[in-house]
Amino acid sequence: ANVTLGWVANHAIQVKGESDADNFLAHNVRFVDTYEQLFKVTYNSSTPDVRADNGIIRHCLFEYTAGVGPQWYIGGIDCHNGKDWLVKGNIFRNIVSPENRLAEHAIHFWSESENTTVEGNLITNCDRGIGFGLGNRGHGAGLIINNMVHTTRDVGIGLENADGVKVFNNTVVSENYPFSIEYRFEGTNAIIKNNLCNASIELRNGASGELSSNVEDFAT
């Protein structure tokens, strides 16, 4: 709590899920100018039941001070196989790749993470916003609620093989990309409700979901 961490070759903090590192808490930490993802949770795919559980990241700042990162392989929070994590009330800014390849999301939980709650965060000027799952490395149930997301190159909120995720009450502005929210692949079954978006909410690659009370074309 109450520290600044950064200017390192890899991650400002790495939580080693493969060592059963549970109950992590970050409060009012500034994560800045790392050469890889600012915050990382790792795991061993051969022992998936040994994982980082019950983490909390709240009221922190994640940023690249030059307005762009040092390379494409950067991101904000990158969590593999985490369970019961809460990400609340944080600010993410300028997580931008200087290359054609995109930076990772400001907030990304995948590799069979589950029961993640992402609530009340501000994401601005980032390549990608919030991601649950990626390709065949999916996500279980979770909640994405009351976030403000502004992306400049890709989707604001992306669900990929994310089963049982609820996406409620978010404001999403996506520039230079046709979709604000997208849900993809047959492993995705989502409830997407009451979101304010400047671009469409898109079903892709055989996903399923229940949509209601969303705005997909508000003017920015």
PDB file of C-alpha atoms in Angstrom:
ATOM      1  CA  ALA A   1       0.000   0.000   0.000  1.00  0.00           C
ATOM      2  CA  ASN A   2       0.903   3.659  -0.609  1.00  0.00           C
ATOM      3  CA  VAL A   3       4.014   3.049  -2.727  1.00  0.00           C
ATOM      4  CA  THR A   4       5.185   3.632  -6.298  1.00  0.00           C
ATOM      5  CA  LEU A   5       6.631   0.658  -8.191  1.00  0.00           C
ATOM      6  CA  GLY A   6       8.086   0.666 -11.676  1.00  0.00           C
ATOM      7  CA  TRP A   7      11.000   1.301 -14.053  1.00  0.00           C
ATOM      8  CA  VAL A   8      11.850  -2.409 -14.137  1.00  0.00           C
ATOM      9  CA  ALA A   9      12.548  -4.905 -16.918  1.00  0.00           C
ATOM     10  CA  ASN A  10       9.553  -7.141 -16.255  1.00  0.00           C
ATOM     11  CA  HIS A  11       6.611  -6.584 -13.862  1.00  0.00           C
ATOM     12  CA  ALA A  12       6.260  -4.220 -10.927  1.00  0.00           C
ATOM     13  CA  ILE A  13       4.578  -7.053  -9.001  1.00  0.00           C
ATOM     14  CA  GLN A  14       4.298 -10.746  -9.850  1.00  0.00           C
ATOM     15  CA  VAL A  15       1.970 -12.960  -7.807  1.00  0.00           C
ATOM     16  CA  LYS A  16       3.008 -16.600  -8.220  1.00  0.00           C
ATOM     17  CA  GLY A  17      -0.163 -18.645  -8.354  1.00  0.00           C
ATOM     18  CA  GLU A  18       1.950 -21.751  -8.995  1.00  0.00           C
ATOM     19  CA  SER A  19       3.242 -21.266  -5.446  1.00  0.00           C
ATOM     20  CA  ASP A  20      -0.328 -20.926  -4.077  1.00  0.00           C
ATOM     21  CA  ALA A  21       0.062 -17.214  -3.358  1.00  0.00           C
ATOM     22  CA  ASP A  22      -3.412 -16.353  -2.027  1.00  0.00           C
ATOM     23  CA  ASN A  23      -5.037 -13.282  -0.424  1.00  0.00           C
ATOM     24  CA  PHE A  24      -2.898 -10.659  -2.151  1.00  0.00           C
ATOM     25  CA  LEU A  25      -3.882  -7.015  -1.566  1.00  0.00           C
ATOM     26  CA  ALA A  26      -2.706  -3.865  -3.359  1.00  0.00           C
ATOM     27  CA  HIS A  27      -4.147  -0.547  -2.156  1.00  0.00           C
ATOM     28  CA  ASN A  28      -3.201   2.893  -3.472  1.00  0.00           C
ATOM     29  CA  VAL A  29      -0.167   1.651  -5.405  1.00  0.00           C
ATOM     30  CA  ARG A  30       1.179   3.493  -8.444  1.00  0.00           C
ATOM     31  CA  PHE A  31       2.371   1.036 -11.121  1.00  0.00           C
ATOM     32  CA  VAL A  32       4.449   2.878 -13.709  1.00  0.00           C
ATOM     33  CA  ASP A  33       6.647   2.399 -16.800  1.00  0.00           C
ATOM     34  CA  THR A  34       7.469  -1.304 -16.683  1.00  0.00           C
ATOM     35  CA  TYR A  35       8.918  -3.070 -19.713  1.00  0.00           C
ATOM     36  CA  GLU A  36       6.323  -5.866 -19.557  1.00  0.00           C
ATOM     37  CA  GLN A  37       2.880  -6.063 -17.929  1.00  0.00           C
ATOM     38  CA  LEU A  38       2.573  -3.785 -14.943  1.00  0.00           C
ATOM     39  CA  PHE A  39       0.998  -6.482 -12.741  1.00  0.00           C
ATOM     40  CA  LYS A  40       1.178 -10.220 -13.390  1.00  0.00           C
ATOM     41  CA  VAL A  41      -0.407 -13.338 -11.883  1.00  0.00           C
ATOM     42  CA  THR A  42       1.222 -16.544 -13.108  1.00  0.00           C
ATOM     43  CA  TYR A  43       0.343 -20.233 -12.910  1.00  0.00           C
ATOM     44  CA  ASN A  44       1.557 -23.684 -13.918  1.00  0.00           C
ATOM     45  CA  SER A  45      -0.799 -25.253 -16.466  1.00  0.00           C
ATOM     46  CA  SER A  46       0.157 -28.753 -15.266  1.00  0.00           C
ATOM     47  CA  THR A  47      -1.151 -27.992 -11.741  1.00  0.00           C
ATOM     48  CA  PRO A  48      -4.206 -25.803 -12.388  1.00  0.00           C
ATOM     49  CA  ASP A  49      -5.709 -26.421  -8.936  1.00  0.00           C
ATOM     50  CA  VAL A  50      -2.756 -24.580  -7.383  1.00  0.00           C
ATOM     51  CA  ARG A  51      -3.619 -20.970  -8.098  1.00  0.00           C
ATOM     52  CA  ALA A  52      -3.779 -17.445  -6.711  1.00  0.00           C
ATOM     53  CA  ASP A  53      -7.113 -17.010  -4.904  1.00  0.00           C
ATOM     54  CA  ASN A  54      -8.878 -14.058  -3.296  1.00  0.00           C
ATOM     55  CA  GLY A  55      -6.749 -11.184  -4.596  1.00  0.00           C
ATOM     56  CA  ILE A  56      -7.764  -7.535  -4.297  1.00  0.00           C
ATOM     57  CA  ILE A  57      -6.446  -4.595  -6.329  1.00  0.00           C
ATOM     58  CA  ARG A  58      -8.128  -1.342  -5.356  1.00  0.00           C
ATOM     59  CA  HIS A  59      -7.620   2.395  -5.769  1.00  0.00           C
ATOM     60  CA  CYS A  60      -4.371   1.980  -7.713  1.00  0.00           C
ATOM     61  CA  LEU A  61      -2.937   3.806 -10.735  1.00  0.00           C
ATOM     62  CA  PHE A  62      -1.487   1.969 -13.746  1.00  0.00           C
ATOM     63  CA  GLU A  63       0.236   4.154 -16.323  1.00  0.00           C
ATOM     64  CA  TYR A  64       2.892   4.743 -18.968  1.00  0.00           C
ATOM     65  CA  THR A  65       3.991   8.302 -18.487  1.00  0.00           C
ATOM     66  CA  ALA A  66       5.176   8.877 -22.077  1.00  0.00           C
ATOM     67  CA  GLY A  67       1.635   8.277 -23.323  1.00  0.00           C
ATOM     68  CA  VAL A  68       2.785   5.020 -24.927  1.00  0.00           C
ATOM     69  CA  GLY A  69       4.566   1.900 -23.720  1.00  0.00           C
ATOM     70  CA  PRO A  70       8.123   0.782 -24.570  1.00  0.00           C
ATOM     71  CA  GLN A  71       7.022  -2.236 -26.666  1.00  0.00           C
ATOM     72  CA  TRP A  72       3.880  -4.228 -27.549  1.00  0.00           C
ATOM     73  CA  TYR A  73       4.253  -6.890 -24.823  1.00  0.00           C
ATOM     74  CA  ILE A  74       2.847  -4.721 -22.050  1.00  0.00           C
ATOM     75  CA  GLY A  75      -0.462  -4.512 -20.208  1.00  0.00           C
ATOM     76  CA  GLY A  76      -2.082  -3.455 -16.993  1.00  0.00           C
ATOM     77  CA  ILE A  77      -3.294  -6.431 -14.930  1.00  0.00           C
ATOM     78  CA  ASP A  78      -2.544  -9.791 -16.572  1.00  0.00           C
ATOM     79  CA  CYS A  79      -3.941 -12.677 -14.501  1.00  0.00           C
ATOM     80  CA  HIS A  80      -3.781 -16.364 -15.415  1.00  0.00           C
ATOM     81  CA  ASN A  81      -6.026 -18.890 -13.637  1.00  0.00           C
ATOM     82  CA  GLY A  82      -6.936 -16.568 -10.773  1.00  0.00           C
ATOM     83  CA  LYS A  83     -10.006 -17.240  -8.638  1.00  0.00           C
ATOM     84  CA  ASP A  84     -12.185 -14.810  -6.684  1.00  0.00           C
ATOM     85  CA  TRP A  85     -10.289 -11.625  -7.536  1.00  0.00           C
ATOM     86  CA  LEU A  86     -11.657  -8.100  -7.089  1.00  0.00           C
ATOM     87  CA  VAL A  87     -10.373  -5.180  -9.191  1.00  0.00           C
ATOM     88  CA  LYS A  88     -12.113  -2.016  -7.992  1.00  0.00           C
ATOM     89  CA  GLY A  89     -11.739   1.727  -8.255  1.00  0.00           C
ATOM     90  CA  ASN A  90      -8.470   1.814 -10.200  1.00  0.00           C
ATOM     91  CA  ILE A  91      -7.235   4.083 -13.008  1.00  0.00           C
ATOM     92  CA  PHE A  92      -5.488   2.747 -16.133  1.00  0.00           C
ATOM     93  CA  ARG A  93      -4.028   5.113 -18.707  1.00  0.00           C
ATOM     94  CA  ASN A  94      -1.773   5.080 -21.756  1.00  0.00           C
ATOM     95  CA  ILE A  95      -1.361   1.304 -22.028  1.00  0.00           C
ATOM     96  CA  VAL A  96      -0.535   1.664 -25.709  1.00  0.00           C
ATOM     97  CA  SER A  97       1.799  -0.306 -27.955  1.00  0.00           C
ATOM     98  CA  PRO A  98       4.229   1.681 -30.139  1.00  0.00           C
ATOM     99  CA  GLU A  99       4.034  -1.117 -32.747  1.00  0.00           C
ATOM    100  CA  ASN A 100       1.406  -2.648 -35.022  1.00  0.00           C
ATOM    101  CA  ARG A 101       0.864  -5.444 -32.504  1.00  0.00           C
ATOM    102  CA  LEU A 102      -1.553  -4.465 -29.767  1.00  0.00           C
ATOM    103  CA  ALA A 103      -0.738  -4.095 -26.115  1.00  0.00           C
ATOM    104  CA  GLU A 104      -2.582  -6.455 -23.814  1.00  0.00           C
ATOM    105  CA  HIS A 105      -5.731  -5.262 -22.053  1.00  0.00           C
ATOM    106  CA  ALA A 106      -5.748  -2.799 -19.208  1.00  0.00           C
ATOM    107  CA  ILE A 107      -7.461  -5.570 -17.201  1.00  0.00           C
ATOM    108  CA  HIS A 108      -7.140  -9.162 -18.424  1.00  0.00           C
ATOM    109  CA  PHE A 109      -8.184 -12.352 -16.644  1.00  0.00           C
ATOM    110  CA  TRP A 110      -7.815 -15.593 -18.605  1.00  0.00           C
ATOM    111  CA  SER A 111      -6.369 -19.130 -18.576  1.00  0.00           C
ATOM    112  CA  GLU A 112      -9.488 -20.402 -16.758  1.00  0.00           C
ATOM    113  CA  SER A 113      -9.754 -17.605 -14.231  1.00  0.00           C
ATOM    114  CA  GLU A 114     -13.131 -17.507 -12.497  1.00  0.00           C
ATOM    115  CA  ASN A 115     -15.350 -15.423 -10.218  1.00  0.00           C
ATOM    116  CA  THR A 116     -13.550 -12.198 -11.128  1.00  0.00           C
ATOM    117  CA  THR A 117     -15.237  -8.887 -10.285  1.00  0.00           C
ATOM    118  CA  VAL A 118     -14.107  -5.758 -12.149  1.00  0.00           C
ATOM    119  CA  GLU A 119     -15.959  -2.773 -10.729  1.00  0.00           C
ATOM    120  CA  GLY A 120     -15.808   0.988 -10.952  1.00  0.00           C
ATOM    121  CA  ASN A 121     -12.519   1.356 -12.820  1.00  0.00           C
ATOM    122  CA  LEU A 122     -11.512   4.142 -15.220  1.00  0.00           C
ATOM    123  CA  ILE A 123      -9.632   3.068 -18.343  1.00  0.00           C
ATOM    124  CA  THR A 124      -8.520   5.765 -20.781  1.00  0.00           C
ATOM    125  CA  ASN A 125      -6.284   5.879 -23.867  1.00  0.00           C
ATOM    126  CA  CYS A 126      -5.497   2.168 -23.895  1.00  0.00           C
ATOM    127  CA  ASP A 127      -5.263  -0.231 -26.852  1.00  0.00           C
ATOM    128  CA  ARG A 128      -7.734  -2.617 -25.221  1.00  0.00           C
ATOM    129  CA  GLY A 129      -9.936  -2.341 -22.172  1.00  0.00           C
ATOM    130  CA  ILE A 130     -11.258  -5.283 -20.145  1.00  0.00           C
ATOM    131  CA  GLY A 131     -10.803  -8.870 -21.312  1.00  0.00           C
ATOM    132  CA  PHE A 132     -12.145 -12.094 -19.818  1.00  0.00           C
ATOM    133  CA  GLY A 133     -10.601 -15.035 -21.663  1.00  0.00           C
ATOM    134  CA  LEU A 134      -8.542 -15.084 -24.854  1.00  0.00           C
ATOM    135  CA  GLY A 135      -8.917 -17.679 -27.589  1.00  0.00           C
ATOM    136  CA  ASN A 136      -9.248 -21.143 -26.063  1.00  0.00           C
ATOM    137  CA  ARG A 137      -7.928 -20.002 -22.672  1.00  0.00           C
ATOM    138  CA  GLY A 138     -11.211 -18.916 -21.216  1.00  0.00           C
ATOM    139  CA  HIS A 139     -12.882 -17.568 -18.100  1.00  0.00           C
ATOM    140  CA  GLY A 140     -15.643 -18.831 -15.836  1.00  0.00           C
ATOM    141  CA  ALA A 141     -18.357 -16.767 -14.180  1.00  0.00           C
ATOM    142  CA  GLY A 142     -17.580 -13.148 -13.390  1.00  0.00           C
ATOM    143  CA  LEU A 143     -18.916  -9.599 -13.220  1.00  0.00           C
ATOM    144  CA  ILE A 144     -17.875  -6.462 -15.126  1.00  0.00           C
ATOM    145  CA  ILE A 145     -19.856  -3.544 -13.698  1.00  0.00           C
ATOM    146  CA  ASN A 146     -19.867   0.264 -13.512  1.00  0.00           C
ATOM    147  CA  ASN A 147     -16.607   0.798 -15.399  1.00  0.00           C
ATOM    148  CA  MET A 148     -15.727   3.671 -17.748  1.00  0.00           C
ATOM    149  CA  VAL A 149     -13.641   2.404 -20.670  1.00  0.00           C
ATOM    150  CA  HIS A 150     -11.982   4.351 -23.499  1.00  0.00           C
ATOM    151  CA  THR A 151      -9.909   2.431 -26.042  1.00  0.00           C
ATOM    152  CA  THR A 152      -8.104   3.705 -29.123  1.00  0.00           C
ATOM    153  CA  ARG A 153      -7.291   0.602 -31.227  1.00  0.00           C
ATOM    154  CA  ASP A 154      -9.432  -2.358 -30.191  1.00  0.00           C
ATOM    155  CA  VAL A 155     -12.443  -3.463 -28.194  1.00  0.00           C
ATOM    156  CA  GLY A 156     -13.511  -1.891 -24.910  1.00  0.00           C
ATOM    157  CA  ILE A 157     -14.809  -5.090 -23.286  1.00  0.00           C
ATOM    158  CA  GLY A 158     -14.044  -8.490 -24.807  1.00  0.00           C
ATOM    159  CA  LEU A 159     -15.319 -11.908 -23.724  1.00  0.00           C
ATOM    160  CA  GLU A 160     -13.726 -15.015 -25.252  1.00  0.00           C
ATOM    161  CA  ASN A 161     -14.834 -18.460 -24.098  1.00  0.00           C
ATOM    162  CA  ALA A 162     -16.155 -16.716 -20.995  1.00  0.00           C
ATOM    163  CA  ASP A 163     -19.078 -18.665 -19.566  1.00  0.00           C
ATOM    164  CA  GLY A 164     -21.510 -17.011 -17.176  1.00  0.00           C
ATOM    165  CA  VAL A 165     -20.087 -13.469 -17.228  1.00  0.00           C
ATOM    166  CA  LYS A 166     -22.364 -10.494 -16.505  1.00  0.00           C
ATOM    167  CA  VAL A 167     -21.550  -7.140 -18.118  1.00  0.00           C
ATOM    168  CA  PHE A 168     -23.687  -4.436 -16.472  1.00  0.00           C
ATOM    169  CA  ASN A 169     -23.833  -0.629 -16.415  1.00  0.00           C
ATOM    170  CA  ASN A 170     -20.560   0.174 -18.180  1.00  0.00           C
ATOM    171  CA  THR A 171     -19.764   3.193 -20.347  1.00  0.00           C
ATOM    172  CA  VAL A 172     -17.602   2.169 -23.309  1.00  0.00           C
ATOM    173  CA  VAL A 173     -16.029   4.377 -25.977  1.00  0.00           C
ATOM    174  CA  SER A 174     -14.048   2.566 -28.679  1.00  0.00           C
ATOM    175  CA  GLU A 175     -12.130   4.581 -31.246  1.00  0.00           C
ATOM    176  CA  ASN A 176     -10.846   3.114 -34.524  1.00  0.00           C
ATOM    177  CA  TYR A 177     -12.658  -0.173 -33.920  1.00  0.00           C
ATOM    178  CA  PRO A 178     -16.210  -1.121 -34.930  1.00  0.00           C
ATOM    179  CA  PHE A 179     -17.304  -2.758 -31.652  1.00  0.00           C
ATOM    180  CA  SER A 180     -17.463  -1.467 -28.092  1.00  0.00           C
ATOM    181  CA  ILE A 181     -18.250  -4.862 -26.580  1.00  0.00           C
ATOM    182  CA  GLU A 182     -17.803  -8.240 -28.237  1.00  0.00           C
ATOM    183  CA  TYR A 183     -18.538 -11.761 -27.068  1.00  0.00           C
ATOM    184  CA  ARG A 184     -16.874 -14.595 -28.937  1.00  0.00           C
ATOM    185  CA  PHE A 185     -16.702 -18.369 -29.348  1.00  0.00           C
ATOM    186  CA  GLU A 186     -19.065 -21.149 -28.373  1.00  0.00           C
ATOM    187  CA  GLY A 187     -17.795 -21.263 -24.804  1.00  0.00           C
ATOM    188  CA  THR A 188     -19.220 -17.794 -24.143  1.00  0.00           C
ATOM    189  CA  ASN A 189     -22.678 -17.346 -22.657  1.00  0.00           C
ATOM    190  CA  ALA A 190     -23.034 -13.848 -21.234  1.00  0.00           C
ATOM    191  CA  ILE A 191     -25.612 -11.415 -19.902  1.00  0.00           C
ATOM    192  CA  ILE A 192     -24.936  -7.912 -21.262  1.00  0.00           C
ATOM    193  CA  LYS A 193     -27.278  -5.305 -19.820  1.00  0.00           C
ATOM    194  CA  ASN A 194     -27.657  -1.556 -19.445  1.00  0.00           C
ATOM    195  CA  ASN A 195     -24.357  -0.525 -21.053  1.00  0.00           C
ATOM    196  CA  LEU A 196     -23.787   2.833 -22.769  1.00  0.00           C
ATOM    197  CA  CYS A 197     -21.630   2.361 -25.883  1.00  0.00           C
ATOM    198  CA  ASN A 198     -20.597   4.476 -28.855  1.00  0.00           C
ATOM    199  CA  ALA A 199     -20.354   1.402 -31.119  1.00  0.00           C
ATOM    200  CA  SER A 200     -22.104  -1.929 -31.495  1.00  0.00           C
ATOM    201  CA  ILE A 201     -22.183  -4.935 -29.188  1.00  0.00           C
ATOM    202  CA  GLU A 202     -21.157  -7.817 -31.408  1.00  0.00           C
ATOM    203  CA  LEU A 203     -21.747 -11.573 -31.259  1.00  0.00           C
ATOM    204  CA  ARG A 204     -18.886 -13.459 -32.917  1.00  0.00           C
ATOM    205  CA  ASN A 205     -17.764 -17.038 -33.580  1.00  0.00           C
ATOM    206  CA  GLY A 206     -20.809 -18.845 -32.203  1.00  0.00           C
ATOM    207  CA  ALA A 207     -21.136 -17.193 -28.798  1.00  0.00           C
ATOM    208  CA  SER A 208     -24.491 -16.817 -27.055  1.00  0.00           C
ATOM    209  CA  GLY A 209     -25.871 -14.228 -24.703  1.00  0.00           C
ATOM    210  CA  GLU A 210     -28.787 -12.251 -23.364  1.00  0.00           C
ATOM    211  CA  LEU A 211     -28.775  -8.530 -24.232  1.00  0.00           C
ATOM    212  CA  SER A 212     -31.137  -5.881 -22.862  1.00  0.00           C
ATOM    213  CA  SER A 213     -31.346  -2.122 -22.313  1.00  0.00           C
ATOM    214  CA  ASN A 214     -28.052  -1.295 -24.016  1.00  0.00           C
ATOM    215  CA  VAL A 215     -27.299   1.835 -26.049  1.00  0.00           C
ATOM    216  CA  GLU A 216     -24.938   1.132 -28.967  1.00  0.00           C
ATOM    217  CA  ASP A 217     -24.681   4.448 -30.776  1.00  0.00           C
ATOM    218  CA  PHE A 218     -24.316   7.344 -28.391  1.00  0.00           C
ATOM    219  CA  ALA A 219     -22.380  10.297 -29.772  1.00  0.00           C
ATOM    220  CA  THR A 220     -19.019  11.083 -28.218  1.00  0.00           C
TER     221      THR A 220
END
